[in-house]
Amino acid sequence: MTETPLWERSAGELTAGIREKSWSAAEVARAFLERIDVTNQAVNALVDVRAEEALAQAAAADEAVAGGGELPPLLGVPVATKINTALRGHPSSHGVVAWADVVAPDDAACVGGLRAAGATFLGRSNSPAFGARWFTGNDLHGTTLNPWHSGHTPGGSSGGAAAAVAAGMVPIAQGNDIGGSLRFPAYCCGAVGLRPTVGLVSGMEPGAGEAFDAPLSFQTMAVHGAIGWTVDDARRGLHAMVTPDLGDPVGVPVRPSLGEPGRRVRVALVRDVGLAKPHPVVNDALDRAAGWLAEAGHEVEEVELPLLGEAARLWSLLLYEELRTMSGEIEAFGDAGVRDSLASSFRIAAETWGERPTLDAYIKGYARRGTLIVRLQQYLGRDRVVLTPVSAEPPFEQDGDLAGDDRMREIMAAQWPLQAIPVLGFPAVSVPTGVTDGLPSGVQLIGGRFQEDALLGVAGDIEA
């Protein structure tokens, strides 16, 4: 057998090898930069790749190893950051042409966590304009393709992050999620996507709290998290990004315990909440995951959990009504793809909530959200996780959201497992189950709040 190339190794293997001097951080950086040269032109996952900057960071890591002493946990591990998250000295374009030169003066808190952990920043991952599609493309950086099949979406909005991980450009990529933007791309690309508990990881830029007027849904639903090639990669990325931040309106001011991995749990399998029948490929992934979890000693039971369907419907009220407040900015600066996709989404949401939901409906929606959170929290307790599809469909055809309202209606219904979780604020992880008809398949696991390590332990049983 030939030696495994460095770009095929996990974050844990890479950092162990750097510490043991089996290879240098510079060798690791060069191996991944060469892999980017080979693959990125075809996939278009990463933008703003600065090789000299990355090699300088790697050289500093090697100096730290030579100096001895305690070393940070991700020393020399290549990572990517998303174009809508601040990385010092790089544009935070959000995929918008008019913002191409808006350079961040400092790191977002989660990016600062990765920097403090010793990571090497290799590039910025592509996303749709404003991060507002389950597909990845924009007028500034072009379209990102799924490394498995160019005719299918890599997911969105962290599609560049997932495609970069799947293509071996980085083992860990930072992303964010308000409606599935970590979990769906990971699903589409065969990676692991972890959405943490709201407040655990901060994406705030220094000083942003002084004028943080984001809509309430962005404060209570949006999170930053990690996409990894393995469950352990996602865990390492998460732990580096957990950054208690008093400048974040929902940030947890201390580093909480994240649960005990390796415990046997009760697994509640939920296939359908009445919004979209799961595709046979999706059902097969659920069956396989349930079987593996049972073999690992977990107690698996198929159940109905209607509150997830109610939360998914509520998502399209609370998030979309607040997105309307940004419609002028999106209309002025967004590209045709995001404008057309959102317009179709609004029309589909109106079929449930009406053309212009009343203030009373909006207020009652937030009140109902609290009730659903309590119900799920009580149901999960400390020893249960929920197993669901990631989406009711396999990865969508490229730009399926631009094919008209009929297709958009199917897409929005299929995404109920992704939509429900941001409303409720619980952690969830998308974990692969294999490859079917040339495309990755996978499942979603939902766990109790601040139980990420315990949840990843169950995901690891599926991965194993």
Tab-separated table of C-alpha atoms in Angstrom:
chain	number	residue	atom	x	y	z
A	1	MET	CA	0.000	0.000	0.000
A	2	THR	CA	1.204	3.484	-0.807
A	3	GLU	CA	1.400	6.050	1.979
A	4	THR	CA	-1.789	8.063	2.486
A	5	PRO	CA	-1.342	11.586	1.053
A	6	LEU	CA	-1.437	14.363	3.623
A	7	TRP	CA	-4.547	15.888	2.063
A	8	GLU	CA	-6.456	12.647	2.727
A	9	ARG	CA	-5.668	12.708	6.442
A	10	SER	CA	-7.962	13.920	9.201
A	11	ALA	CA	-7.282	16.942	11.380
A	12	GLY	CA	-6.358	14.650	14.264
A	13	GLU	CA	-3.815	12.766	12.169
A	14	LEU	CA	-2.339	15.983	10.801
A	15	THR	CA	-1.829	17.705	14.145
A	16	ALA	CA	-0.426	14.525	15.713
A	17	GLY	CA	2.062	14.184	12.865
A	18	ILE	CA	3.128	17.824	13.197
A	19	ARG	CA	3.661	17.459	16.950
A	20	GLU	CA	5.610	14.223	16.480
A	21	LYS	CA	7.601	15.817	13.617
A	22	SER	CA	6.515	13.113	11.173
A	23	TRP	CA	5.872	16.029	8.834
A	24	SER	CA	5.976	19.790	9.160
A	25	ALA	CA	3.105	22.249	9.105
A	26	ALA	CA	4.691	23.702	5.978
A	27	GLU	CA	4.576	20.292	4.273
A	28	VAL	CA	0.913	19.982	5.257
A	29	ALA	CA	0.086	23.446	3.905
A	30	ARG	CA	1.873	22.762	0.619
A	31	ALA	CA	0.075	19.417	0.199
A	32	PHE	CA	-3.340	21.031	0.607
A	33	LEU	CA	-2.430	24.016	-1.579
A	34	GLU	CA	-1.385	21.576	-4.306
A	35	ARG	CA	-4.686	19.743	-3.864
A	36	ILE	CA	-6.527	23.069	-4.249
A	37	ASP	CA	-4.594	23.699	-7.472
A	38	VAL	CA	-5.708	20.310	-8.790
A	39	THR	CA	-9.385	20.432	-7.820
A	40	ASN	CA	-10.623	23.965	-7.240
A	41	GLN	CA	-10.725	25.043	-10.865
A	42	ALA	CA	-13.332	22.347	-11.522
A	43	VAL	CA	-15.324	22.725	-8.289
A	44	ASN	CA	-14.960	26.455	-7.484
A	45	ALA	CA	-15.312	25.889	-3.754
A	46	LEU	CA	-12.666	28.313	-2.480
A	47	VAL	CA	-11.962	31.935	-3.367
A	48	ASP	CA	-9.286	34.345	-2.146
A	49	VAL	CA	-6.653	31.622	-1.675
A	50	ARG	CA	-3.423	33.280	-0.526
A	51	ALA	CA	-0.659	30.711	-0.608
A	52	GLU	CA	2.097	32.948	0.751
A	53	GLU	CA	-0.007	33.948	3.745
A	54	ALA	CA	-0.879	30.324	4.483
A	55	LEU	CA	2.756	29.213	4.216
A	56	ALA	CA	3.815	32.000	6.592
A	57	GLN	CA	1.273	30.759	9.150
A	58	ALA	CA	2.565	27.211	8.684
A	59	ALA	CA	6.152	28.372	9.182
A	60	ALA	CA	5.127	30.032	12.454
A	61	ALA	CA	3.540	26.734	13.530
A	62	ASP	CA	6.769	24.887	12.839
A	63	GLU	CA	8.684	27.442	14.895
A	64	ALA	CA	6.280	26.795	17.777
A	65	VAL	CA	6.910	23.049	17.529
A	66	ALA	CA	10.660	23.621	17.520
A	67	GLY	CA	10.357	25.871	20.564
A	68	GLY	CA	8.646	23.183	22.621
A	69	GLY	CA	6.075	23.833	25.311
A	70	GLU	CA	2.301	23.553	25.136
A	71	LEU	CA	0.924	23.664	21.600
A	72	PRO	CA	-2.570	24.757	20.477
A	73	PRO	CA	-5.016	21.996	19.444
A	74	LEU	CA	-5.276	22.689	15.696
A	75	LEU	CA	-1.656	23.643	15.117
A	76	GLY	CA	-0.963	23.541	11.398
A	77	VAL	CA	-4.380	22.147	10.419
A	78	PRO	CA	-5.690	23.747	7.188
A	79	VAL	CA	-9.143	25.349	7.436
A	80	ALA	CA	-11.428	27.453	5.264
A	81	THR	CA	-13.646	30.332	6.354
A	82	LYS	CA	-16.847	31.486	4.668
A	83	ILE	CA	-17.071	34.699	2.651
A	84	ASN	CA	-19.771	36.059	4.971
A	85	THR	CA	-17.629	35.737	8.125
A	86	ALA	CA	-14.883	38.215	9.010
A	87	LEU	CA	-11.282	37.086	8.488
A	88	ARG	CA	-8.753	39.807	9.214
A	89	GLY	CA	-7.381	41.411	6.065
A	90	HIS	CA	-9.779	39.594	3.709
A	91	PRO	CA	-13.012	40.779	2.082
A	92	SER	CA	-16.318	39.805	3.688
A	93	SER	CA	-18.166	40.027	0.385
A	94	HIS	CA	-21.225	37.882	1.187
A	95	GLY	CA	-21.068	37.012	-2.525
A	96	VAL	CA	-22.164	40.546	-3.432
A	97	VAL	CA	-20.328	42.376	-6.220
A	98	ALA	CA	-20.735	45.774	-4.531
A	99	TRP	CA	-19.037	44.453	-1.385
A	100	ALA	CA	-16.076	42.794	-3.111
A	101	ASP	CA	-13.583	45.164	-1.490
A	102	VAL	CA	-15.093	45.389	2.009
A	103	VAL	CA	-12.058	44.154	3.939
A	104	ALA	CA	-12.512	42.956	7.524
A	105	PRO	CA	-10.327	44.853	10.014
A	106	ASP	CA	-10.344	41.918	12.440
A	107	ASP	CA	-11.557	38.347	12.904
A	108	ALA	CA	-15.056	37.311	13.859
A	109	ALA	CA	-15.024	35.665	17.270
A	110	CYS	CA	-15.279	32.119	15.866
A	111	VAL	CA	-12.483	32.796	13.366
A	112	GLY	CA	-10.390	34.207	16.193
A	113	GLY	CA	-10.951	30.917	17.983
A	114	LEU	CA	-9.588	28.993	15.005
A	115	ARG	CA	-6.601	31.337	14.823
A	116	ALA	CA	-5.886	30.914	18.542
A	117	ALA	CA	-6.110	27.140	18.050
A	118	GLY	CA	-3.245	27.360	15.550
A	119	ALA	CA	-5.154	26.646	12.329
A	120	THR	CA	-3.729	27.592	8.946
A	121	PHE	CA	-6.191	29.620	6.848
A	122	LEU	CA	-6.104	28.387	3.247
A	123	GLY	CA	-9.023	30.160	1.612
A	124	ARG	CA	-12.506	31.593	1.768
A	125	SER	CA	-15.437	29.334	0.883
A	126	ASN	CA	-18.059	30.378	-1.627
A	127	SER	CA	-21.737	30.918	-0.803
A	128	PRO	CA	-24.839	32.379	-2.486
A	129	ALA	CA	-25.342	36.125	-2.237
A	130	PHE	CA	-26.533	37.051	1.261
A	131	GLY	CA	-26.295	33.341	2.195
A	132	ALA	CA	-29.960	33.041	1.242
A	133	ARG	CA	-30.222	29.884	-0.905
A	134	TRP	CA	-29.788	26.107	-0.540
A	135	PHE	CA	-27.626	26.389	-3.676
A	136	THR	CA	-24.230	28.056	-4.035
A	137	GLY	CA	-23.494	30.618	-6.705
A	138	ASN	CA	-23.245	34.377	-7.094
A	139	ASP	CA	-22.271	36.997	-9.644
A	140	LEU	CA	-19.010	37.798	-7.839
A	141	HIS	CA	-17.432	34.346	-7.560
A	142	GLY	CA	-19.517	32.124	-9.830
A	143	THR	CA	-21.138	28.758	-9.153
A	144	THR	CA	-19.789	26.038	-6.875
A	145	LEU	CA	-20.282	22.480	-8.107
A	146	ASN	CA	-20.862	19.299	-6.155
A	147	PRO	CA	-17.616	17.271	-6.326
A	148	TRP	CA	-19.639	14.064	-6.732
A	149	HIS	CA	-21.836	15.232	-9.615
A	150	SER	CA	-21.826	18.657	-11.247
A	151	GLY	CA	-25.522	18.391	-12.098
A	152	HIS	CA	-26.509	18.435	-8.419
A	153	THR	CA	-26.172	21.187	-5.849
A	154	PRO	CA	-23.352	21.126	-3.298
A	155	GLY	CA	-25.966	22.638	-1.004
A	156	GLY	CA	-26.085	26.101	0.450
A	157	SER	CA	-25.379	28.409	1.835
A	158	SER	CA	-22.106	26.836	3.044
A	159	GLY	CA	-21.791	24.972	-0.245
A	160	GLY	CA	-18.230	26.070	-0.879
A	161	ALA	CA	-17.229	24.897	2.595
A	162	ALA	CA	-18.698	21.421	2.116
A	163	ALA	CA	-17.366	21.057	-1.421
A	164	ALA	CA	-13.889	22.053	-0.265
A	165	VAL	CA	-13.952	19.450	2.503
A	166	ALA	CA	-15.316	16.744	0.197
A	167	ALA	CA	-12.694	17.470	-2.469
A	168	GLY	CA	-9.826	17.261	0.025
A	169	MET	CA	-8.947	20.965	0.012
A	170	VAL	CA	-9.273	21.272	3.821
A	171	PRO	CA	-10.316	18.827	6.561
A	172	ILE	CA	-12.321	21.495	8.443
A	173	ALA	CA	-14.364	24.435	7.180
A	174	GLN	CA	-16.211	27.081	9.162
A	175	GLY	CA	-19.744	27.884	8.075
A	176	ASN	CA	-23.048	29.156	9.388
A	177	ASP	CA	-26.644	27.956	9.485
A	178	ILE	CA	-30.040	29.639	9.813
A	179	GLY	CA	-32.047	27.151	7.764
A	180	GLY	CA	-29.741	24.222	7.077
A	181	SER	CA	-26.707	26.017	5.669
A	182	LEU	CA	-24.221	23.737	7.455
A	183	ARG	CA	-26.160	20.484	7.508
A	184	PHE	CA	-27.538	20.470	3.958
A	185	PRO	CA	-24.213	21.128	2.165
A	186	ALA	CA	-22.545	18.459	4.282
A	187	TYR	CA	-25.337	16.063	3.286
A	188	CYS	CA	-24.991	16.915	-0.399
A	189	CYS	CA	-21.220	16.487	-0.371
A	190	GLY	CA	-20.819	13.503	1.962
A	191	ALA	CA	-19.228	15.384	4.852
A	192	VAL	CA	-20.182	15.935	8.510
A	193	GLY	CA	-22.022	19.182	9.259
A	194	LEU	CA	-22.511	20.325	12.841
A	195	ARG	CA	-24.977	23.041	13.808
A	196	PRO	CA	-24.320	23.869	17.498
A	197	THR	CA	-26.664	25.180	20.163
A	198	VAL	CA	-27.572	28.838	19.698
A	199	GLY	CA	-25.149	30.989	21.685
A	200	LEU	CA	-22.330	28.439	21.871
A	201	VAL	CA	-20.243	29.815	18.976
A	202	SER	CA	-20.115	33.519	18.236
A	203	GLY	CA	-19.645	35.021	14.787
A	204	MET	CA	-19.613	38.586	16.067
A	205	GLU	CA	-16.959	40.999	14.863
A	206	PRO	CA	-15.188	43.123	17.496
A	207	GLY	CA	-17.291	46.184	18.232
A	208	ALA	CA	-20.315	44.905	16.295
A	209	GLY	CA	-22.415	44.691	19.449
A	210	GLU	CA	-22.409	48.469	19.682
A	211	ALA	CA	-24.763	48.601	16.702
A	212	PHE	CA	-26.157	45.094	16.327
A	213	ASP	CA	-29.551	45.663	14.758
A	214	ALA	CA	-29.973	42.309	13.047
A	215	PRO	CA	-33.508	40.876	12.899
A	216	LEU	CA	-34.527	38.775	15.891
A	217	SER	CA	-34.469	35.554	13.853
A	218	PHE	CA	-30.816	36.191	12.964
A	219	GLN	CA	-30.042	36.594	16.661
A	220	THR	CA	-31.988	33.538	17.832
A	221	MET	CA	-31.654	31.142	14.872
A	222	ALA	CA	-28.319	31.797	13.149
A	223	VAL	CA	-25.241	29.909	14.344
A	224	HIS	CA	-21.647	29.341	13.280
A	225	GLY	CA	-20.341	25.805	13.178
A	226	ALA	CA	-18.054	23.327	11.471
A	227	ILE	CA	-18.060	21.036	8.471
A	228	GLY	CA	-15.521	18.220	8.731
A	229	TRP	CA	-14.472	15.212	6.716
A	230	THR	CA	-14.973	13.075	9.831
A	231	VAL	CA	-17.015	13.376	13.007
A	232	ASP	CA	-13.805	14.034	14.922
A	233	ASP	CA	-12.848	16.811	12.486
A	234	ALA	CA	-16.194	18.506	13.110
A	235	ARG	CA	-15.712	18.122	16.862
A	236	ARG	CA	-12.233	19.644	16.744
A	237	GLY	CA	-13.493	22.547	14.658
A	238	LEU	CA	-16.353	23.161	17.069
A	239	HIS	CA	-14.151	23.100	20.163
A	240	ALA	CA	-11.789	25.640	18.615
A	241	MET	CA	-14.675	27.979	17.774
A	242	VAL	CA	-16.397	27.880	21.175
A	243	THR	CA	-15.570	31.418	22.196
A	244	PRO	CA	-17.522	32.941	25.118
A	245	ASP	CA	-18.351	36.422	23.848
A	246	LEU	CA	-20.035	39.162	25.848
A	247	GLY	CA	-20.351	41.144	22.619
A	248	ASP	CA	-22.879	38.632	21.284
A	249	PRO	CA	-26.517	39.289	22.324
A	250	VAL	CA	-27.193	35.550	22.681
A	251	GLY	CA	-23.654	34.399	23.460
A	252	VAL	CA	-23.031	32.102	26.401
A	253	PRO	CA	-20.527	33.934	28.649
A	254	VAL	CA	-18.828	30.740	29.867
A	255	ARG	CA	-17.640	27.582	28.152
A	256	PRO	CA	-20.263	24.946	29.023
A	257	SER	CA	-19.834	21.200	29.310
A	258	LEU	CA	-20.939	19.621	26.039
A	259	GLY	CA	-22.129	16.271	27.322
A	260	GLU	CA	-20.465	12.934	27.727
A	261	PRO	CA	-19.668	11.009	24.510
A	262	GLY	CA	-20.023	7.259	24.391
A	263	ARG	CA	-23.220	6.957	26.424
A	264	ARG	CA	-25.953	4.608	25.239
A	265	VAL	CA	-29.066	6.640	24.422
A	266	ARG	CA	-32.621	6.221	23.253
A	267	VAL	CA	-32.990	7.049	19.557
A	268	ALA	CA	-36.349	8.331	18.302
A	269	LEU	CA	-36.617	7.782	14.535
A	270	VAL	CA	-38.878	10.333	12.796
A	271	ARG	CA	-39.380	9.789	9.059
A	272	ASP	CA	-42.179	12.161	8.180
A	273	VAL	CA	-44.095	15.015	9.809
A	274	GLY	CA	-46.746	15.318	7.105
A	275	LEU	CA	-44.941	17.846	4.906
A	276	ALA	CA	-43.010	15.658	2.437
A	277	LYS	CA	-42.850	11.892	1.964
A	278	PRO	CA	-39.237	10.710	2.186
A	279	HIS	CA	-37.659	9.514	-1.051
A	280	PRO	CA	-36.776	5.770	-1.064
A	281	VAL	CA	-33.066	6.666	-0.899
A	282	VAL	CA	-33.778	8.762	2.209
A	283	ASN	CA	-35.766	5.945	3.819
A	284	ASP	CA	-32.931	3.538	3.107
A	285	ALA	CA	-30.421	5.877	4.780
A	286	LEU	CA	-32.661	6.077	7.850
A	287	ASP	CA	-33.012	2.300	7.985
A	288	ARG	CA	-29.265	1.775	7.742
A	289	ALA	CA	-28.488	4.394	10.384
A	290	ALA	CA	-31.135	2.989	12.744
A	291	GLY	CA	-29.731	-0.518	12.282
A	292	TRP	CA	-26.171	0.573	12.990
A	293	LEU	CA	-27.230	2.487	16.097
A	294	ALA	CA	-29.110	-0.550	17.388
A	295	GLU	CA	-26.023	-2.703	16.774
A	296	ALA	CA	-23.997	-0.161	18.766
A	297	GLY	CA	-26.266	-0.714	21.755
A	298	HIS	CA	-28.664	2.211	21.458
A	299	GLU	CA	-32.393	1.673	21.928
A	300	VAL	CA	-34.111	2.675	18.651
A	301	GLU	CA	-37.844	3.339	18.345
A	302	GLU	CA	-39.780	4.816	15.418
A	303	VAL	CA	-42.077	7.592	16.621
A	304	GLU	CA	-44.155	10.544	15.479
A	305	LEU	CA	-43.056	13.982	16.645
A	306	PRO	CA	-45.494	16.568	15.215
A	307	LEU	CA	-43.791	19.473	16.959
A	308	LEU	CA	-40.971	19.280	14.381
A	309	GLY	CA	-43.442	19.861	11.565
A	310	GLU	CA	-44.981	22.770	13.435
A	311	ALA	CA	-41.537	24.275	14.017
A	312	ALA	CA	-40.691	23.931	10.319
A	313	ARG	CA	-43.834	25.810	9.333
A	314	LEU	CA	-43.106	28.465	11.963
A	315	TRP	CA	-39.644	28.977	10.442
A	316	SER	CA	-41.191	30.270	7.215
A	317	LEU	CA	-43.200	32.827	9.186
A	318	LEU	CA	-40.584	34.179	11.564
A	319	LEU	CA	-37.555	34.143	9.275
A	320	TYR	CA	-39.251	35.278	6.093
A	321	GLU	CA	-41.165	38.119	7.694
A	322	GLU	CA	-37.902	39.440	9.057
A	323	LEU	CA	-36.150	38.911	5.723
A	324	ARG	CA	-38.688	41.341	4.282
A	325	THR	CA	-36.944	44.079	6.259
A	326	MET	CA	-33.831	43.352	4.154
A	327	SER	CA	-35.673	43.155	0.839
A	328	GLY	CA	-34.557	46.620	-0.270
A	329	GLU	CA	-30.896	45.768	0.256
A	330	ILE	CA	-31.266	42.385	-1.449
A	331	GLU	CA	-33.104	43.970	-4.382
A	332	ALA	CA	-30.427	46.654	-4.741
A	333	PHE	CA	-27.303	44.510	-4.313
A	334	GLY	CA	-28.351	40.876	-4.778
A	335	ASP	CA	-27.974	38.950	-8.013
A	336	ALA	CA	-30.841	37.526	-10.062
A	337	GLY	CA	-30.459	34.092	-8.471
A	338	VAL	CA	-31.032	35.196	-4.890
A	339	ARG	CA	-33.766	37.657	-5.866
A	340	ASP	CA	-35.721	35.057	-7.846
A	341	SER	CA	-35.211	32.319	-5.260
A	342	LEU	CA	-36.408	34.484	-2.380
A	343	ALA	CA	-39.370	35.800	-4.355
A	344	SER	CA	-40.489	32.233	-4.997
A	345	SER	CA	-39.928	31.351	-1.321
A	346	PHE	CA	-42.105	34.255	-0.197
A	347	ARG	CA	-44.906	33.123	-2.500
A	348	ILE	CA	-44.763	29.582	-1.120
A	349	ALA	CA	-44.699	30.813	2.484
A	350	ALA	CA	-47.742	32.978	1.741
A	351	GLU	CA	-49.730	29.821	0.996
A	352	THR	CA	-49.459	29.002	4.707
A	353	TRP	CA	-49.296	32.411	6.361
A	354	GLY	CA	-50.984	34.758	3.895
A	355	GLU	CA	-49.517	37.484	1.715
A	356	ARG	CA	-48.734	39.765	4.641
A	357	PRO	CA	-49.023	38.069	8.031
A	358	THR	CA	-50.345	40.289	10.788
A	359	LEU	CA	-48.336	41.540	13.740
A	360	ASP	CA	-50.596	39.406	15.921
A	361	ALA	CA	-49.601	36.253	13.983
A	362	TYR	CA	-45.928	37.179	14.269
A	363	ILE	CA	-46.121	37.776	18.030
A	364	LYS	CA	-48.056	34.542	18.574
A	365	GLY	CA	-45.482	32.735	16.435
A	366	TYR	CA	-42.676	33.693	18.800
A	367	ALA	CA	-44.849	32.761	21.776
A	368	ARG	CA	-45.498	29.334	20.250
A	369	ARG	CA	-41.781	28.917	19.612
A	370	GLY	CA	-41.154	28.978	23.366
A	371	THR	CA	-43.706	26.251	23.959
A	372	LEU	CA	-42.173	24.023	21.277
A	373	ILE	CA	-38.678	24.506	22.715
A	374	VAL	CA	-39.845	23.377	26.142
A	375	ARG	CA	-41.673	20.371	24.707
A	376	LEU	CA	-38.643	19.180	22.750
A	377	GLN	CA	-36.344	19.800	25.692
A	378	GLN	CA	-38.559	17.704	27.958
A	379	TYR	CA	-38.826	14.965	25.333
A	380	LEU	CA	-35.066	14.725	24.810
A	381	GLY	CA	-34.078	14.886	28.452
A	382	ARG	CA	-30.476	13.781	28.928
A	383	ASP	CA	-30.634	10.382	27.265
A	384	ARG	CA	-32.490	10.708	23.962
A	385	VAL	CA	-31.615	11.890	20.452
A	386	VAL	CA	-33.876	12.215	17.431
A	387	LEU	CA	-32.947	10.646	14.087
A	388	THR	CA	-34.474	12.317	11.009
A	389	PRO	CA	-33.742	12.796	7.346
A	390	VAL	CA	-31.522	15.752	6.493
A	391	SER	CA	-33.878	16.419	3.595
A	392	ALA	CA	-36.779	14.363	2.306
A	393	GLU	CA	-35.023	14.272	-1.096
A	394	PRO	CA	-31.537	13.336	-2.296
A	395	PRO	CA	-29.342	16.340	-3.227
A	396	PHE	CA	-31.355	18.594	-5.524
A	397	GLU	CA	-30.589	19.268	-9.145
A	398	GLN	CA	-28.416	22.344	-9.624
A	399	ASP	CA	-30.450	25.594	-9.347
A	400	GLY	CA	-33.664	23.695	-8.692
A	401	ASP	CA	-34.964	26.689	-6.734
A	402	LEU	CA	-35.042	28.704	-9.966
A	403	ALA	CA	-37.245	26.204	-11.819
A	404	GLY	CA	-40.549	27.773	-10.760
A	405	ASP	CA	-42.919	27.788	-7.821
A	406	ASP	CA	-44.009	24.159	-8.245
A	407	ARG	CA	-40.463	22.920	-7.776
A	408	MET	CA	-39.769	25.432	-5.030
A	409	ARG	CA	-42.821	24.190	-3.151
A	410	GLU	CA	-41.381	20.651	-3.231
A	411	ILE	CA	-37.951	21.872	-2.140
A	412	MET	CA	-39.259	23.856	0.818
A	413	ALA	CA	-41.387	20.929	1.970
A	414	ALA	CA	-38.444	18.533	1.667
A	415	GLN	CA	-36.295	20.755	3.877
A	416	TRP	CA	-38.514	20.465	6.971
A	417	PRO	CA	-35.804	18.701	9.049
A	418	LEU	CA	-33.447	21.608	8.364
A	419	GLN	CA	-36.012	24.347	9.029
A	420	ALA	CA	-37.314	23.004	12.333
A	421	ILE	CA	-34.025	23.121	14.223
A	422	PRO	CA	-33.104	26.838	13.899
A	423	VAL	CA	-36.507	27.820	15.301
A	424	LEU	CA	-35.881	25.611	18.346
A	425	GLY	CA	-32.171	26.358	18.834
A	426	PHE	CA	-31.007	22.788	19.475
A	427	PRO	CA	-27.809	21.230	18.097
A	428	ALA	CA	-28.007	18.916	15.105
A	429	VAL	CA	-25.487	17.049	12.999
A	430	SER	CA	-25.659	15.742	9.442
A	431	VAL	CA	-23.671	12.523	9.095
A	432	PRO	CA	-23.101	10.481	5.914
A	433	THR	CA	-24.456	6.959	5.509
A	434	GLY	CA	-22.933	6.053	2.147
A	435	VAL	CA	-23.220	6.730	-1.571
A	436	THR	CA	-26.333	5.873	-3.591
A	437	ASP	CA	-26.552	6.278	-7.376
A	438	GLY	CA	-23.334	8.296	-7.328
A	439	LEU	CA	-24.512	10.806	-4.717
A	440	PRO	CA	-23.914	10.913	-0.955
A	441	SER	CA	-26.716	9.959	1.420
A	442	GLY	CA	-27.008	10.781	5.097
A	443	VAL	CA	-29.150	11.415	8.151
A	444	GLN	CA	-29.614	14.096	10.802
A	445	LEU	CA	-29.303	13.652	14.558
A	446	ILE	CA	-30.829	16.175	16.990
A	447	GLY	CA	-29.673	16.372	20.597
A	448	GLY	CA	-30.269	18.313	23.784
A	449	ARG	CA	-29.001	21.846	24.127
A	450	PHE	CA	-25.274	22.048	24.921
A	451	GLN	CA	-24.945	18.283	24.408
A	452	GLU	CA	-22.769	18.516	21.283
A	453	ASP	CA	-20.103	16.025	22.364
A	454	ALA	CA	-22.739	13.472	23.364
A	455	LEU	CA	-24.509	14.022	20.024
A	456	LEU	CA	-21.259	13.620	18.096
A	457	GLY	CA	-20.632	10.401	19.984
A	458	VAL	CA	-23.830	8.950	18.503
A	459	ALA	CA	-22.885	10.313	15.070
A	460	GLY	CA	-19.568	8.536	15.480
A	461	ASP	CA	-21.388	5.226	15.883
A	462	ILE	CA	-23.010	5.773	12.474
A	463	GLU	CA	-19.669	6.770	10.976
A	464	ALA	CA	-17.985	3.673	12.433
